[in-house]
Coordinates of C-alpha atoms in Angstrom, one line a residue:
Chain E
M1 CA 0.0 0.0 0.0
T2 CA 2.7 2.5 1.0
P3 CA 4.5 2.5 -2.3
M4 CA 1.2 2.9 -4.1
V5 CA 0.4 5.9 -2.0
D6 CA 3.8 7.3 -2.6
L7 CA 3.3 7.0 -6.3
G8 CA -0.1 8.5 -6.0
F9 CA 1.2 11.6 -4.3
L10 CA 4.1 11.8 -6.7
L11 CA 1.7 11.9 -9.6
V12 CA -0.6 14.4 -7.8
T13 CA 2.4 16.7 -7.3
F14 CA 3.5 16.3 -10.9
F15 CA 0.1 17.1 -12.3
M16 CA -0.3 20.0 -9.9
M17 CA 2.9 21.5 -11.1
T18 CA 2.3 21.0 -14.8
T19 CA -1.4 21.9 -15.0
Q20 CA -2.2 25.3 -16.5
F21 CA -5.8 26.2 -16.1
A22 CA -7.8 27.3 -19.0
P23 CA -8.0 31.1 -19.0
S24 CA -11.5 32.1 -18.3
E25 CA -13.0 34.1 -21.1
L26 CA -14.7 37.4 -20.7
T27 CA -17.6 36.2 -22.7
A28 CA -19.0 32.8 -23.5
I29 CA -17.8 31.5 -26.8
T30 CA -19.1 28.5 -28.7
T31 CA -16.5 27.7 -31.3
P32 CA -17.5 26.0 -34.5
A33 CA -16.7 22.4 -35.0
A34 CA -14.1 21.1 -37.4
T35 CA -12.2 17.9 -38.0
A36 CA -8.8 19.5 -37.5
E37 CA -6.7 17.4 -35.2
E38 CA -3.9 19.8 -34.4
K39 CA -3.6 20.9 -30.8
L40 CA -2.8 24.3 -29.6
P41 CA 0.4 24.5 -27.6
E42 CA -0.2 25.8 -24.0
S43 CA 2.0 28.8 -23.9
N44 CA 3.0 31.8 -26.1
N45 CA -0.5 32.3 -27.4
A46 CA -2.0 35.7 -28.2
V47 CA -5.7 35.1 -28.6
I48 CA -8.1 37.4 -30.4
V49 CA -11.6 36.5 -29.1
I50 CA -14.6 37.5 -31.2
S51 CA -17.9 37.2 -29.4
K52 CA -21.2 36.5 -31.1
D53 CA -22.2 40.1 -30.7
N54 CA -19.2 41.0 -32.8
K55 CA -17.0 42.4 -30.1
V56 CA -13.3 41.8 -30.2
F57 CA -11.2 40.9 -27.1
F58 CA -7.6 40.3 -26.7
R59 CA -5.7 38.1 -24.3
M60 CA -2.1 36.9 -24.0
D61 CA -0.4 34.1 -22.2
G62 CA 2.3 34.7 -19.6
V63 CA 1.9 37.3 -16.8
K64 CA 5.5 38.5 -17.6
H65 CA 4.6 39.2 -21.2
V66 CA 1.3 40.9 -20.4
K67 CA 3.1 43.2 -17.9
L68 CA 5.6 44.1 -20.5
L69 CA 2.8 44.7 -23.0
G70 CA 1.2 47.0 -20.5
E71 CA 4.3 49.0 -20.1
K72 CA 4.9 49.3 -23.8
L73 CA 1.3 50.4 -24.5
N74 CA 1.5 52.8 -21.6
S75 CA 4.5 54.6 -22.8
R76 CA 3.4 54.5 -26.5
Y77 CA 0.0 55.9 -25.9
N78 CA 0.6 58.0 -22.7
L79 CA -2.1 56.1 -20.9
G80 CA -0.8 57.4 -17.6
L81 CA -1.0 54.1 -15.8
S82 CA 0.7 53.9 -12.4
Q83 CA 2.9 51.0 -11.4
S84 CA 0.1 49.3 -9.6
E85 CA -2.2 49.7 -12.5
I86 CA 0.3 48.0 -14.8
E87 CA 0.5 45.2 -12.2
N88 CA -3.3 45.0 -12.3
F89 CA -3.1 45.0 -16.1
S90 CA -0.9 41.9 -16.1
H91 CA -3.4 39.9 -14.1
Q92 CA -6.4 40.6 -16.4
T93 CA -8.0 37.7 -18.1
G94 CA -8.5 39.7 -21.2
F95 CA -9.0 43.1 -22.7
G96 CA -12.0 44.5 -24.5
L97 CA -11.8 48.2 -24.2
P98 CA -10.4 51.1 -26.3
F99 CA -7.1 52.4 -24.9
S100 CA -8.8 55.6 -23.8
Q101 CA -10.9 53.7 -21.2
L102 CA -8.1 51.4 -19.9
K103 CA -6.9 53.6 -17.1
Q104 CA -10.3 54.2 -15.7
Y105 CA -11.0 50.5 -15.8
L106 CA -7.8 49.5 -14.1
S107 CA -8.3 51.9 -11.3
L108 CA -11.4 50.1 -10.2
S109 CA -11.4 47.4 -7.6
T110 CA -11.5 43.7 -8.7
E111 CA -15.1 43.5 -7.7
Q112 CA -16.1 46.6 -9.7
Q113 CA -14.0 45.3 -12.7
K114 CA -16.0 42.1 -12.7
N115 CA -19.2 44.1 -12.8
T116 CA -18.2 46.2 -15.7
Q117 CA -16.9 43.4 -17.8
S118 CA -20.3 42.6 -19.3
Q119 CA -20.5 46.2 -20.7
F120 CA -17.2 46.0 -22.5
S121 CA -17.4 47.6 -25.9
G122 CA -14.7 45.5 -27.4
I123 CA -11.4 46.6 -29.0
P124 CA -12.1 48.9 -32.0
V125 CA -11.1 47.1 -35.1
G126 CA -11.8 49.9 -37.5
G127 CA -14.0 49.6 -40.5
T128 CA -14.9 51.2 -43.7
G129 CA -15.0 54.6 -42.2
S130 CA -12.3 56.5 -40.4
E131 CA -12.8 54.6 -37.2
I132 CA -9.4 53.7 -35.7
N133 CA -8.1 50.2 -35.5
E134 CA -6.6 49.5 -32.1
L135 CA -6.3 45.8 -32.7
T136 CA -3.3 46.5 -34.9
D137 CA -1.4 47.9 -31.9
W138 CA -2.3 45.0 -29.7
V139 CA -1.0 42.6 -32.3
I140 CA 2.1 44.5 -33.0
F141 CA 3.0 45.0 -29.4
A142 CA 2.2 41.4 -28.5
R143 CA 4.7 40.4 -31.1
I144 CA 7.3 42.8 -29.8
V145 CA 7.1 41.6 -26.2
N146 CA 7.0 38.0 -27.2
N147 CA 8.7 37.1 -30.5
D148 CA 7.2 33.6 -30.4
A149 CA 3.7 34.8 -29.9
R150 CA 1.3 32.7 -31.9
L151 CA -1.7 34.5 -33.1
V152 CA -4.9 32.6 -32.5
I153 CA -8.5 33.5 -33.4
K154 CA -11.2 32.2 -31.2
G155 CA -14.5 33.2 -32.8
D156 CA -18.0 32.3 -31.9
K157 CA -20.1 30.3 -34.4
A158 CA -22.5 33.1 -34.9
T159 CA -20.0 35.9 -35.4
N160 CA -20.7 37.7 -38.6
Y161 CA -18.2 37.4 -41.4
P162 CA -17.4 41.1 -41.8
V163 CA -15.8 41.2 -38.3
I164 CA -13.8 38.1 -39.0
K165 CA -12.6 39.7 -42.2
K166 CA -11.6 42.8 -40.4
V167 CA -9.6 40.8 -37.9
M168 CA -7.9 38.8 -40.6
D169 CA -7.2 41.9 -42.6
T170 CA -5.6 43.4 -39.4
L171 CA -3.4 40.4 -39.0
Q172 CA -2.3 40.5 -42.6
A173 CA -1.6 44.2 -42.3
C174 CA 0.7 43.3 -39.3
N175 CA 2.4 40.8 -41.5
V176 CA 0.9 37.9 -39.6
N177 CA 0.0 35.6 -42.4
K178 CA -0.2 32.3 -40.5
F179 CA -2.6 32.0 -37.7
Y180 CA -4.8 29.5 -35.9
L181 CA -8.5 29.2 -35.6
I182 CA -9.7 27.5 -32.5
T183 CA -12.3 24.8 -33.3
D184 CA -14.4 22.3 -31.5
T185 CA -13.9 18.6 -32.1
K186 CA -15.9 16.8 -34.8
E187 CA -15.4 13.2 -35.9
K188 CA -13.6 12.8 -39.1
P189 CA -15.9 11.4 -41.8
K190 CA -15.0 8.4 -43.9
I191 CA -14.7 9.2 -47.5
Chain M
M1 CA -5.5 -1.3 4.2
G2 CA -2.9 1.4 4.5
E3 CA -1.5 1.9 7.9
V4 CA 1.4 3.6 9.6
N5 CA 3.3 1.7 12.2
T6 CA 4.4 4.1 14.9
D7 CA 6.0 1.4 17.0
N8 CA 9.0 3.1 18.6
R9 CA 10.0 0.8 21.4
K10 CA 13.2 2.3 22.6
K11 CA 11.9 5.7 23.3
S12 CA 8.8 4.5 25.1
D13 CA 10.8 2.1 27.2
Q14 CA 12.4 4.9 29.0
K15 CA 9.0 6.3 30.0
S16 CA 6.7 5.3 32.8
G17 CA 4.5 2.3 32.9
L18 CA 1.4 4.4 32.3
V19 CA 2.6 5.3 28.8
K20 CA 3.4 1.6 28.3
K21 CA -0.1 0.8 29.1
G22 CA -1.3 3.3 26.5
K23 CA 1.0 1.8 23.9
K24 CA -1.0 -1.3 23.9
L25 CA -3.8 0.6 22.1
S26 CA -3.3 0.5 18.4
T27 CA -1.4 3.4 17.0
R28 CA -2.2 2.4 13.4
V29 CA -3.6 5.2 11.4
D30 CA -6.2 4.5 8.8
M31 CA -4.8 5.8 5.6
T32 CA -7.9 5.1 3.4
P33 CA -9.3 8.6 3.3
V34 CA -5.9 10.1 2.6
V35 CA -5.4 7.7 -0.3
D36 CA -8.9 8.5 -1.5
L37 CA -8.2 12.2 -1.5
A38 CA -4.9 11.7 -3.2
F39 CA -6.5 9.8 -6.0
L40 CA -9.3 12.2 -6.3
L41 CA -6.8 15.0 -6.8
L42 CA -4.8 12.9 -9.2
T43 CA -7.9 12.3 -11.3
F44 CA -8.8 15.9 -11.3
F45 CA -5.4 17.2 -12.3
M46 CA -5.0 14.5 -14.9
L47 CA -8.3 15.4 -16.6
A48 CA -7.6 19.2 -16.2
T49 CA -4.3 18.9 -18.0
T50 CA -5.2 16.8 -21.0
F51 CA -8.6 18.2 -21.8
I52 CA -7.6 21.8 -21.9
K53 CA -5.7 21.9 -25.1
P54 CA -8.0 23.4 -27.7
Q55 CA -8.1 22.1 -31.2
V56 CA -6.9 24.4 -33.9
M57 CA -7.0 24.8 -37.6
T58 CA -4.1 26.5 -39.2
L59 CA -4.8 29.1 -41.8
V60 CA -2.1 30.6 -44.0
L61 CA -3.0 33.7 -46.0
P62 CA -0.9 35.2 -48.7
E63 CA 1.1 38.2 -48.0
K64 CA -0.6 41.5 -48.6
D65 CA 0.4 44.2 -51.0
N66 CA 1.7 42.1 -53.8
N67 CA -1.1 42.5 -56.3
T68 CA 1.4 42.5 -59.1
N69 CA 2.3 38.9 -58.4
Q70 CA -1.1 37.4 -58.2
P71 CA -1.4 34.3 -60.3
K72 CA -3.8 34.3 -63.2
V73 CA -6.1 31.4 -63.5
N74 CA -8.2 30.3 -66.4
E75 CA -11.8 30.9 -65.4
K76 CA -12.8 27.4 -66.4
N77 CA -10.6 26.2 -63.6
V78 CA -12.3 28.3 -61.0
L79 CA -14.9 27.0 -58.6
N80 CA -16.6 29.8 -56.9
V81 CA -18.2 29.0 -53.6
I82 CA -20.4 31.8 -52.2
L83 CA -21.2 31.5 -48.5
G84 CA -24.6 33.2 -48.1
G85 CA -26.7 34.0 -45.1
D86 CA -29.0 31.4 -43.5
N87 CA -26.4 28.7 -44.0
K88 CA -26.9 28.7 -47.8
V89 CA -24.1 27.9 -50.2
Y90 CA -24.1 28.9 -53.9
W91 CA -21.5 27.7 -56.3
Y92 CA -20.6 28.1 -59.9
I93 CA -17.7 27.4 -62.2
G94 CA -16.0 30.1 -64.2
F95 CA -17.7 33.4 -64.6
T96 CA -19.0 34.1 -68.1
G97 CA -22.3 32.4 -68.5
A98 CA -21.9 30.7 -65.1
Q99 CA -24.7 28.6 -63.9
V100 CA -25.3 29.2 -60.2
K101 CA -26.4 26.3 -58.1
E102 CA -27.4 26.1 -54.5
T103 CA -26.2 23.6 -52.0
N104 CA -25.6 23.2 -48.3
Y105 CA -23.0 22.2 -45.8
S106 CA -24.0 18.5 -45.4
D107 CA -22.0 15.5 -46.5
T108 CA -23.9 15.2 -49.7
G109 CA -23.8 18.9 -50.4
L110 CA -20.6 20.9 -50.5
R111 CA -18.3 17.9 -49.8
K112 CA -19.7 16.0 -52.8
I113 CA -19.3 19.0 -55.1
L114 CA -15.7 19.6 -54.0
M115 CA -14.9 15.9 -54.5
D116 CA -16.5 15.6 -57.9
E117 CA -15.1 18.8 -59.2
T118 CA -11.5 18.2 -58.0
K119 CA -11.7 14.7 -59.5
S120 CA -12.8 16.0 -62.9
N121 CA -10.4 18.9 -63.0
E122 CA -7.0 18.7 -61.4
K123 CA -6.2 22.4 -62.0
L124 CA -9.2 23.5 -60.1
V125 CA -8.9 26.5 -57.8
V126 CA -11.6 27.0 -55.2
L127 CA -12.5 30.6 -54.4
I128 CA -14.3 31.1 -51.2
K129 CA -16.4 34.3 -51.2
P130 CA -18.2 34.8 -47.9
E131 CA -21.2 37.2 -48.0
D132 CA -21.5 39.7 -45.3
K133 CA -24.4 37.8 -43.9
S134 CA -22.5 34.6 -43.5
T135 CA -21.1 33.5 -40.2
Y136 CA -17.8 32.4 -38.8
A137 CA -19.2 28.8 -38.6
N138 CA -19.9 28.9 -42.3
L139 CA -16.3 29.8 -43.0
V140 CA -14.8 27.2 -40.7
N141 CA -17.1 24.6 -42.2
T142 CA -16.0 25.4 -45.7
L143 CA -12.3 25.3 -44.7
D144 CA -13.0 22.0 -43.0
E145 CA -14.6 20.5 -46.1
L146 CA -11.6 21.6 -48.1
T147 CA -9.4 19.8 -45.7
I148 CA -11.5 16.7 -45.7
T149 CA -11.6 16.5 -49.5
G150 CA -7.9 17.2 -49.7
T151 CA -8.4 20.3 -51.8
S152 CA -5.2 22.3 -51.3
R153 CA -5.7 25.0 -53.9
Y154 CA -8.1 27.5 -52.5
A155 CA -8.3 31.2 -51.7
L156 CA -10.3 33.4 -49.5
V157 CA -11.5 36.3 -51.6
T158 CA -13.9 39.2 -51.2
Y159 CA -17.5 38.9 -52.4
D160 CA -17.6 41.5 -55.1
P161 CA -20.5 43.2 -56.9
E162 CA -20.2 40.9 -59.9
D163 CA -20.8 37.9 -57.7
K164 CA -23.6 39.7 -56.0
A165 CA -25.3 40.3 -59.4
L166 CA -25.0 36.7 -60.3
I167 CA -26.4 35.5 -57.0
D168 CA -29.2 38.1 -57.1
S169 CA -30.3 37.0 -60.5
F170 CA -30.3 33.4 -59.2
T171 CA -32.3 34.1 -56.0
G172 CA -34.4 36.6 -57.8
G173 CA -32.9 39.5 -55.8
A174 CA -34.9 38.5 -52.7
G175 CA -31.9 37.9 -50.4
G176 CA -29.6 40.3 -52.2
Q177 CA -30.8 43.6 -50.9
T178 CA -29.9 43.0 -47.3
A179 CA -26.7 41.2 -48.1
G180 CA -24.9 44.3 -49.0
G181 CA -22.4 44.1 -51.8
K182 CA -19.7 46.3 -50.3
S183 CA -16.5 44.6 -49.4

């Protein structure tokens, strides 16, 4: 019995150390199903989340990288974030606000932040008009702080194509021509 | 069951008889709950680790801003797949005098067409043209069908007014007005 228990605890420790929990999403996303079998590696992902109400969110793996991203964006756009706000930035599960509203959001308490998350307007992705495209900056700076960052699109089934197109165009404009689409599993059909 | 033997004779020998008397009681600890917990945690973490990894589909798009280098294709070798709203798919070959047909995303729909067409024409290039009303699921479905049928020559292009005119004349202009031809 004792050796078995030893082994049991050894495995528990091992899995506890290696497990990375799935980052919680700001909004519920139902990804479309596909037969692709490739798995997404666990780290170095920069995920663009597109909700079914066509809002765009951004999240990045690695607290260290996110913190650096916060510092870069802060100095680039004069967001006026304090050190503690940058710290707060690095612990966010995702971002879905224009840069102009970031400081105000980060100054809120965790509780208040949770309450406002449902009202996120999403990152502006530009459009046909003169609307600015802030996603470009998120993508560019994500690639600066982490050279190995893998761009991933996690879109909801019901997202309208024009938003997807805008995001893909943005990625292409940033010279990211290879990216990943997160899908659900579906059995491979026999042909 | 699992037990820990805490028999430590030498130390207890030095102590009084009272303690000796107590020693006769079993000092074995029942390990069962601990083991249960350990395995519970083990199962939890094992499941949490392996089931997390999301599945992905790789998409490689051509570099932008090289319009000069775009390959020219004979229109007879072009299979246009229009992703419409309400999960509808329209398709036609070539452009001049093209006959628009409607299909769906089922096994016998788009997949069959792709298989038949690629079999009959090796030079076939598939152009995916998603309408503004189509959804992300439609796009992923189409890309998936291309993977399933092993069609490697495809491109994601914009749905332009010419396509819209063709589809409108096919559907009788009913769905065309809200579709919006701008791209």
